[in-house]
Amino acid sequence: MSTKMYDRLRADLSTLGRETKALTDKATAEGRELTEPEKEQAASLVAQMDGVKTRMEQIRADEKLRKAIGDLGDGGPRFNDGGPGEYVPAGKGSTWARQVAGKLIMQAERHGVKALVSGSIDVPSIVEPVVDLPARPTRILDLIPRRPLTGNTYEYLRQTLRTNNAAVVADNATKPTSIYTVGSVEDRARVIAHLSEAIPERYFADHQELFQLLDREMREDALIALETEITTGDGTGEHFTGIINVSGTLSQAWSTDILTTTRKARTTLENALQQPTAYAMNPTDWETIDLLQDNEGRYYYGGPSSIATPVLHGLPVVVTPAVAAGTAILADWRQARLRVREDMRMDADRSGTLFDKNQVKLRVEGRFAFDLVRPPAFCEIDLTA
């Protein structure tokens, strides 16, 4: 069993329980009923507790399955619960995207196609508030820890200064003072959403592959929009304040060539006492690296026949259009948080003129916030000569 994960879930469950009890205790002490906002908050807390309990039950069930498979002997599959940066062979690393695809199809098969288009369903496990990070990250969301958000607005602490003055000290001498300055940041959740065009309802009954379309395209587009806000949001209006627009992040200028520049970025972070966990890079820039050749025409990274997981200077690379071409981000991604107020949900509407035409329109929507806890753990890299 993933003991750390189970213990973390149990701690989260305890925290949510205390928050719920605090709400009711306050109302009782003041001799009144819960206000409407308090009722809404309590309902949200209870829903999150149910989700955590379900996840704990899944972990227990997975452990039983693993034990049963292990009893089969060496011929059974091998499992790897490694954290970020620990790799498993291709095809054996579970990703959230594949899990979601399977669960969406299972939901449709279990409840019928009609159930999918008759109201509202949750698309499960796209952005779980609390989840193990995958062994082989394929997107930025794979790198960032998630936390549940119980309201629309919230406050968190961001480190603004770290000065290490630790040193040897003689007897009776005054010890040096290191400086760790933090500031309060107030933020709120933002909605990420989009609609489909009107779709003839019969398509859902006649074409099972439509479920693949919903999973692959509407979900992927919404998540790319979320990741783009995380990296480049300018903080205006409904936009996130993305990584490259947060004050205090580091930068690495172009130096000699793309390999030298990306390696110097790692040094920049390490000199700032940070421990980078992964690069994020646009597909165009990764193509440039992937096709690099030495003076004898040999590919540094295996060339067209290579099927290796993208790795650069010993760290995994997430290749994504959410990072603008000509730039890259190297970071200790553990120093950020994705706040999940409402997980990605799919709604279907057949009302009004849609009903008259026997059509369905779909909406994928979620509500999230993004925290950059330690800006100096993030470095923007200029990849343009």
mmCIF file of N, CA and C in Angstrom, residues 82-168:
data_model
loop_
_atom_site.group_PDB
_atom_site.id
_atom_site.type_symbol
_atom_site.label_atom_id
_atom_site.label_comp_id
_atom_site.label_asym_id
_atom_site.label_seq_id
_atom_site.Cartn_x
_atom_site.Cartn_y
_atom_site.Cartn_z
ATOM 1 N N GLY A 82 7.071 4.939 -8.000
ATOM 2 C CA GLY A 82 8.072 5.985 -7.886
ATOM 3 C C GLY A 82 7.498 7.372 -7.961
ATOM 4 N N GLY A 83 8.223 8.329 -7.403
ATOM 5 C CA GLY A 83 7.794 9.721 -7.421
ATOM 6 C C GLY A 83 8.322 10.448 -8.643
ATOM 7 N N PRO A 84 8.190 11.759 -8.673
ATOM 8 C CA PRO A 84 8.655 12.537 -9.807
ATOM 9 C C PRO A 84 10.141 12.313 -10.059
ATOM 10 N N GLY A 85 10.501 12.103 -11.315
ATOM 11 C CA GLY A 85 11.901 11.880 -11.652
ATOM 12 C C GLY A 85 12.308 10.429 -11.626
ATOM 13 N N GLU A 86 11.465 9.527 -11.088
ATOM 14 C CA GLU A 86 11.771 8.102 -11.111
ATOM 15 C C GLU A 86 11.014 7.496 -12.278
ATOM 16 N N TYR A 87 11.700 6.773 -13.145
ATOM 17 C CA TYR A 87 11.102 6.340 -14.389
ATOM 18 C C TYR A 87 10.737 4.870 -14.365
ATOM 19 N N VAL A 88 9.718 4.533 -15.135
ATOM 20 C CA VAL A 88 9.312 3.144 -15.349
ATOM 21 C C VAL A 88 9.344 2.919 -16.839
ATOM 22 N N PRO A 89 9.457 1.660 -17.287
ATOM 23 C CA PRO A 89 9.521 1.399 -18.728
ATOM 24 C C PRO A 89 8.289 1.912 -19.449
ATOM 25 N N ALA A 90 8.466 2.260 -20.728
ATOM 26 C CA ALA A 90 7.345 2.774 -21.521
ATOM 27 C C ALA A 90 6.201 1.783 -21.507
ATOM 28 N N GLY A 91 4.983 2.316 -21.337
ATOM 29 C CA GLY A 91 3.802 1.465 -21.333
ATOM 30 C C GLY A 91 3.384 1.031 -19.959
ATOM 31 N N LYS A 92 4.253 1.179 -18.948
ATOM 32 C CA LYS A 92 3.921 0.727 -17.601
ATOM 33 C C LYS A 92 3.661 1.873 -16.643
ATOM 34 N N GLY A 93 3.844 3.108 -17.085
ATOM 35 C CA GLY A 93 3.600 4.256 -16.210
ATOM 36 C C GLY A 93 2.171 4.736 -16.355
ATOM 37 N N SER A 94 1.388 4.659 -15.297
ATOM 38 C CA SER A 94 -0.003 5.107 -15.367
ATOM 39 C C SER A 94 -0.070 6.618 -15.348
ATOM 40 N N THR A 95 -0.855 7.198 -16.259
ATOM 41 C CA THR A 95 -1.057 8.644 -16.271
ATOM 42 C C THR A 95 -2.521 8.932 -16.049
ATOM 43 N N TRP A 96 -2.777 10.157 -15.544
ATOM 44 C CA TRP A 96 -4.167 10.534 -15.278
ATOM 45 C C TRP A 96 -4.983 10.540 -16.565
ATOM 46 N N ALA A 97 -4.354 10.925 -17.682
ATOM 47 C CA ALA A 97 -5.110 11.016 -18.930
ATOM 48 C C ALA A 97 -5.695 9.666 -19.311
ATOM 49 N N ARG A 98 -4.888 8.600 -19.211
ATOM 50 C CA ARG A 98 -5.401 7.272 -19.561
ATOM 51 C C ARG A 98 -6.464 6.824 -18.572
ATOM 52 N N GLN A 99 -6.281 7.152 -17.298
ATOM 53 C CA GLN A 99 -7.289 6.770 -16.301
ATOM 54 C C GLN A 99 -8.616 7.437 -16.595
ATOM 55 N N VAL A 100 -8.561 8.719 -16.960
ATOM 56 C CA VAL A 100 -9.799 9.446 -17.229
ATOM 57 C C VAL A 100 -10.505 8.869 -18.442
ATOM 58 N N ALA A 101 -9.746 8.563 -19.491
ATOM 59 C CA ALA A 101 -10.361 8.009 -20.692
ATOM 60 C C ALA A 101 -11.114 6.728 -20.377
ATOM 61 N N GLY A 102 -10.461 5.851 -19.617
ATOM 62 C CA GLY A 102 -11.109 4.590 -19.258
ATOM 63 C C GLY A 102 -12.347 4.800 -18.404
ATOM 64 N N LYS A 103 -12.270 5.719 -17.436
ATOM 65 C CA LYS A 103 -13.401 5.923 -16.534
ATOM 66 C C LYS A 103 -14.585 6.551 -17.253
ATOM 67 N N LEU A 104 -14.310 7.446 -18.215
ATOM 68 C CA LEU A 104 -15.407 8.061 -18.952
ATOM 69 C C LEU A 104 -16.148 7.015 -19.771
ATOM 70 N N ILE A 105 -15.400 6.134 -20.420
ATOM 71 C CA ILE A 105 -16.032 5.084 -21.215
ATOM 72 C C ILE A 105 -16.788 4.121 -20.313
ATOM 73 N N MET A 106 -16.195 3.759 -19.166
ATOM 74 C CA MET A 106 -16.877 2.861 -18.229
ATOM 75 C C MET A 106 -18.180 3.475 -17.740
ATOM 76 N N GLN A 107 -18.159 4.794 -17.489
ATOM 77 C CA GLN A 107 -19.370 5.464 -17.027
ATOM 78 C C GLN A 107 -20.464 5.361 -18.065
ATOM 79 N N ALA A 108 -20.081 5.583 -19.335
ATOM 80 C CA ALA A 108 -21.076 5.521 -20.395
ATOM 81 C C ALA A 108 -21.624 4.109 -20.561
ATOM 82 N N GLU A 109 -20.743 3.111 -20.482
ATOM 83 C CA GLU A 109 -21.191 1.731 -20.646
ATOM 84 C C GLU A 109 -22.060 1.282 -19.481
ATOM 85 N N ARG A 110 -21.746 1.764 -18.273
ATOM 86 C CA ARG A 110 -22.474 1.318 -17.095
ATOM 87 C C ARG A 110 -23.868 1.925 -17.024
ATOM 88 N N HIS A 111 -23.959 3.230 -17.348
ATOM 89 C CA HIS A 111 -25.226 3.926 -17.178
ATOM 90 C C HIS A 111 -25.959 4.172 -18.485
ATOM 91 N N GLY A 112 -25.334 3.844 -19.619
ATOM 92 C CA GLY A 112 -25.999 4.042 -20.894
ATOM 93 C C GLY A 112 -25.648 5.380 -21.499
ATOM 94 N N VAL A 113 -25.678 5.412 -22.821
ATOM 95 C CA VAL A 113 -25.334 6.625 -23.537
ATOM 96 C C VAL A 113 -26.276 7.759 -23.164
ATOM 97 N N LYS A 114 -27.562 7.436 -22.979
ATOM 98 C CA LYS A 114 -28.562 8.453 -22.694
ATOM 99 C C LYS A 114 -28.221 9.215 -21.421
ATOM 100 N N ALA A 115 -27.663 8.501 -20.435
ATOM 101 C CA ALA A 115 -27.343 9.140 -19.159
ATOM 102 C C ALA A 115 -26.305 10.236 -19.340
ATOM 103 N N LEU A 116 -25.404 10.042 -20.309
ATOM 104 C CA LEU A 116 -24.348 11.023 -20.505
ATOM 105 C C LEU A 116 -24.904 12.347 -21.000
ATOM 106 N N VAL A 117 -25.965 12.308 -21.805
ATOM 107 C CA VAL A 117 -26.460 13.524 -22.435
ATOM 108 C C VAL A 117 -27.753 14.028 -21.819
ATOM 109 N N SER A 118 -28.154 13.451 -20.692
ATOM 110 C CA SER A 118 -29.432 13.859 -20.111
ATOM 111 C C SER A 118 -29.286 14.835 -18.965
ATOM 112 N N GLY A 119 -28.078 15.181 -18.593
ATOM 113 C CA GLY A 119 -27.917 16.098 -17.475
ATOM 114 C C GLY A 119 -26.471 16.463 -17.264
ATOM 115 N N SER A 120 -25.962 16.238 -16.059
ATOM 116 C CA SER A 120 -24.609 16.635 -15.717
ATOM 117 C C SER A 120 -23.880 15.462 -15.085
ATOM 118 N N ILE A 121 -22.646 15.238 -15.493
ATOM 119 C CA ILE A 121 -21.829 14.193 -14.884
ATOM 120 C C ILE A 121 -20.482 14.791 -14.529
ATOM 121 N N ASP A 122 -19.802 14.187 -13.580
ATOM 122 C CA ASP A 122 -18.425 14.556 -13.283
ATOM 123 C C ASP A 122 -17.509 13.702 -14.140
ATOM 124 N N VAL A 123 -16.536 14.338 -14.787
ATOM 125 C CA VAL A 123 -15.519 13.580 -15.488
ATOM 126 C C VAL A 123 -14.480 13.207 -14.453
ATOM 127 N N PRO A 124 -14.374 11.948 -14.048
ATOM 128 C CA PRO A 124 -13.623 11.599 -12.842
ATOM 129 C C PRO A 124 -12.117 11.677 -13.014
ATOM 130 N N SER A 125 -11.476 12.117 -11.957
ATOM 131 C CA SER A 125 -10.028 11.999 -11.807
ATOM 132 C C SER A 125 -9.210 12.786 -12.813
ATOM 133 N N ILE A 126 -9.792 13.833 -13.430
ATOM 134 C CA ILE A 126 -8.972 14.648 -14.324
ATOM 135 C C ILE A 126 -7.998 15.483 -13.502
ATOM 136 N N VAL A 127 -8.516 16.178 -12.535
ATOM 137 C CA VAL A 127 -7.674 16.990 -11.666
ATOM 138 C C VAL A 127 -8.072 16.688 -10.233
ATOM 139 N N GLU A 128 -7.572 15.597 -9.689
ATOM 140 C CA GLU A 128 -7.909 15.235 -8.325
ATOM 141 C C GLU A 128 -7.196 16.174 -7.361
ATOM 142 N N PRO A 129 -7.874 16.631 -6.293
ATOM 143 C CA PRO A 129 -7.227 17.538 -5.353
ATOM 144 C C PRO A 129 -6.004 16.925 -4.674
ATOM 145 N N VAL A 130 -6.068 15.647 -4.340
ATOM 146 C CA VAL A 130 -4.956 15.001 -3.648
ATOM 147 C C VAL A 130 -4.635 13.715 -4.391
ATOM 148 N N VAL A 131 -3.435 13.607 -4.923
ATOM 149 C CA VAL A 131 -3.109 12.449 -5.746
ATOM 150 C C VAL A 131 -1.598 12.276 -5.808
ATOM 151 N N ASP A 132 -1.148 11.035 -5.972
ATOM 152 C CA ASP A 132 0.274 10.766 -6.144
ATOM 153 C C ASP A 132 0.735 11.328 -7.483
ATOM 154 N N LEU A 133 1.904 11.986 -7.509
ATOM 155 C CA LEU A 133 2.447 12.455 -8.768
ATOM 156 C C LEU A 133 2.972 11.257 -9.551
ATOM 157 N N PRO A 134 2.771 11.230 -10.873
ATOM 158 C CA PRO A 134 3.154 10.061 -11.661
ATOM 159 C C PRO A 134 4.655 9.930 -11.794
ATOM 160 N N ALA A 135 5.089 8.697 -12.060
ATOM 161 C CA ALA A 135 6.514 8.438 -12.194
ATOM 162 C C ALA A 135 7.081 9.046 -13.461
ATOM 163 N N ARG A 136 6.262 9.156 -14.508
ATOM 164 C CA ARG A 136 6.742 9.694 -15.781
ATOM 165 C C ARG A 136 5.826 10.834 -16.192
ATOM 166 N N PRO A 137 6.148 12.074 -15.847
ATOM 167 C CA PRO A 137 5.257 13.201 -16.138
ATOM 168 C C PRO A 137 5.154 13.450 -17.633
ATOM 169 N N THR A 138 3.950 13.730 -18.110
ATOM 170 C CA THR A 138 3.734 14.037 -19.515
ATOM 171 C C THR A 138 3.111 15.405 -19.711
ATOM 172 N N ARG A 139 2.736 16.086 -18.619
ATOM 173 C CA ARG A 139 2.182 17.423 -18.719
ATOM 174 C C ARG A 139 2.518 18.200 -17.457
ATOM 175 N N ILE A 140 2.364 19.507 -17.514
ATOM 176 C CA ILE A 140 2.716 20.355 -16.379
ATOM 177 C C ILE A 140 1.907 19.977 -15.150
ATOM 178 N N LEU A 141 0.626 19.638 -15.327
ATOM 179 C CA LEU A 141 -0.206 19.265 -14.184
ATOM 180 C C LEU A 141 0.325 18.028 -13.469
ATOM 181 N N ASP A 142 1.114 17.214 -14.170
ATOM 182 C CA ASP A 142 1.721 16.053 -13.525
ATOM 183 C C ASP A 142 2.805 16.449 -12.526
ATOM 184 N N LEU A 143 3.291 17.678 -12.620
ATOM 185 C CA LEU A 143 4.429 18.107 -11.807
ATOM 186 C C LEU A 143 4.027 18.857 -10.546
ATOM 187 N N ILE A 144 2.784 19.362 -10.518
ATOM 188 C CA ILE A 144 2.387 20.303 -9.470
ATOM 189 C C ILE A 144 1.485 19.626 -8.444
ATOM 190 N N PRO A 145 1.808 19.707 -7.164
ATOM 191 C CA PRO A 145 0.904 19.179 -6.129
ATOM 192 C C PRO A 145 -0.434 19.882 -6.175
ATOM 193 N N ARG A 146 -1.513 19.167 -5.818
ATOM 194 C CA ARG A 146 -2.856 19.735 -5.825
ATOM 195 C C ARG A 146 -3.393 19.815 -4.408
ATOM 196 N N ARG A 147 -4.234 20.796 -4.189
ATOM 197 C CA ARG A 147 -4.869 20.973 -2.889
ATOM 198 C C ARG A 147 -6.334 21.357 -3.087
ATOM 199 N N PRO A 148 -7.229 20.867 -2.235
ATOM 200 C CA PRO A 148 -8.629 21.279 -2.343
ATOM 201 C C PRO A 148 -8.799 22.724 -1.904
ATOM 202 N N LEU A 149 -9.769 23.400 -2.485
ATOM 203 C CA LEU A 149 -10.097 24.777 -2.137
ATOM 204 C C LEU A 149 -11.551 24.800 -1.684
ATOM 205 N N THR A 150 -11.795 25.294 -0.470
ATOM 206 C CA THR A 150 -13.132 25.211 0.117
ATOM 207 C C THR A 150 -13.986 26.447 -0.147
ATOM 208 N N GLY A 151 -13.419 27.495 -0.700
ATOM 209 C CA GLY A 151 -14.180 28.700 -1.008
ATOM 210 C C GLY A 151 -13.650 29.327 -2.275
ATOM 211 N N ASN A 152 -14.237 30.419 -2.694
ATOM 212 C CA ASN A 152 -13.786 31.053 -3.920
ATOM 213 C C ASN A 152 -12.521 31.883 -3.696
ATOM 214 N N THR A 153 -12.428 32.578 -2.553
ATOM 215 C CA THR A 153 -11.256 33.389 -2.252
ATOM 216 C C THR A 153 -10.448 32.730 -1.129
ATOM 217 N N TYR A 154 -9.171 33.018 -1.082
ATOM 218 C CA TYR A 154 -8.304 32.407 -0.070
ATOM 219 C C TYR A 154 -7.019 33.214 0.044
ATOM 220 N N GLU A 155 -6.186 32.837 0.987
ATOM 221 C CA GLU A 155 -4.917 33.514 1.243
ATOM 222 C C GLU A 155 -3.834 32.469 1.432
ATOM 223 N N TYR A 156 -2.640 32.765 0.918
ATOM 224 C CA TYR A 156 -1.512 31.861 1.163
ATOM 225 C C TYR A 156 -0.243 32.690 1.331
ATOM 226 N N LEU A 157 0.821 32.062 1.789
ATOM 227 C CA LEU A 157 2.089 32.739 2.026
ATOM 228 C C LEU A 157 3.071 32.430 0.898
ATOM 229 N N ARG A 158 3.730 33.486 0.414
ATOM 230 C CA ARG A 158 4.738 33.336 -0.633
ATOM 231 C C ARG A 158 6.076 33.824 -0.100
ATOM 232 N N GLN A 159 7.109 33.015 -0.283
ATOM 233 C CA GLN A 159 8.436 33.413 0.161
ATOM 234 C C GLN A 159 8.992 34.477 -0.775
ATOM 235 N N THR A 160 9.442 35.592 -0.224
ATOM 236 C CA THR A 160 9.978 36.686 -1.032
ATOM 237 C C THR A 160 11.478 36.879 -0.851
ATOM 238 N N LEU A 161 12.048 36.301 0.195
ATOM 239 C CA LEU A 161 13.489 36.476 0.414
ATOM 240 C C LEU A 161 14.029 35.310 1.221
ATOM 241 N N ARG A 162 15.195 34.821 0.805
ATOM 242 C CA ARG A 162 15.890 33.773 1.559
ATOM 243 C C ARG A 162 17.371 34.114 1.572
ATOM 244 N N THR A 163 17.875 34.458 2.731
ATOM 245 C CA THR A 163 19.297 34.774 2.892
ATOM 246 C C THR A 163 19.878 33.839 3.937
ATOM 247 N N ASN A 164 20.774 32.972 3.509
ATOM 248 C CA ASN A 164 21.359 31.979 4.392
ATOM 249 C C ASN A 164 22.639 32.527 5.019
ATOM 250 N N ASN A 165 22.593 32.803 6.311
ATOM 251 C CA ASN A 165 23.765 33.298 7.022
ATOM 252 C C ASN A 165 24.307 32.293 8.032
ATOM 253 N N ALA A 166 23.909 31.037 7.877
ATOM 254 C CA ALA A 166 24.407 30.006 8.784
ATOM 255 C C ALA A 166 25.933 29.914 8.692
ATOM 256 N N ALA A 167 26.591 29.787 9.833
ATOM 257 C CA ALA A 167 28.056 29.753 9.862
ATOM 258 C C ALA A 167 28.520 29.134 11.174
ATOM 259 N N VAL A 168 29.819 28.847 11.252
ATOM 260 C CA VAL A 168 30.370 28.351 12.508
ATOM 261 C C VAL A 168 30.324 29.484 13.537
#
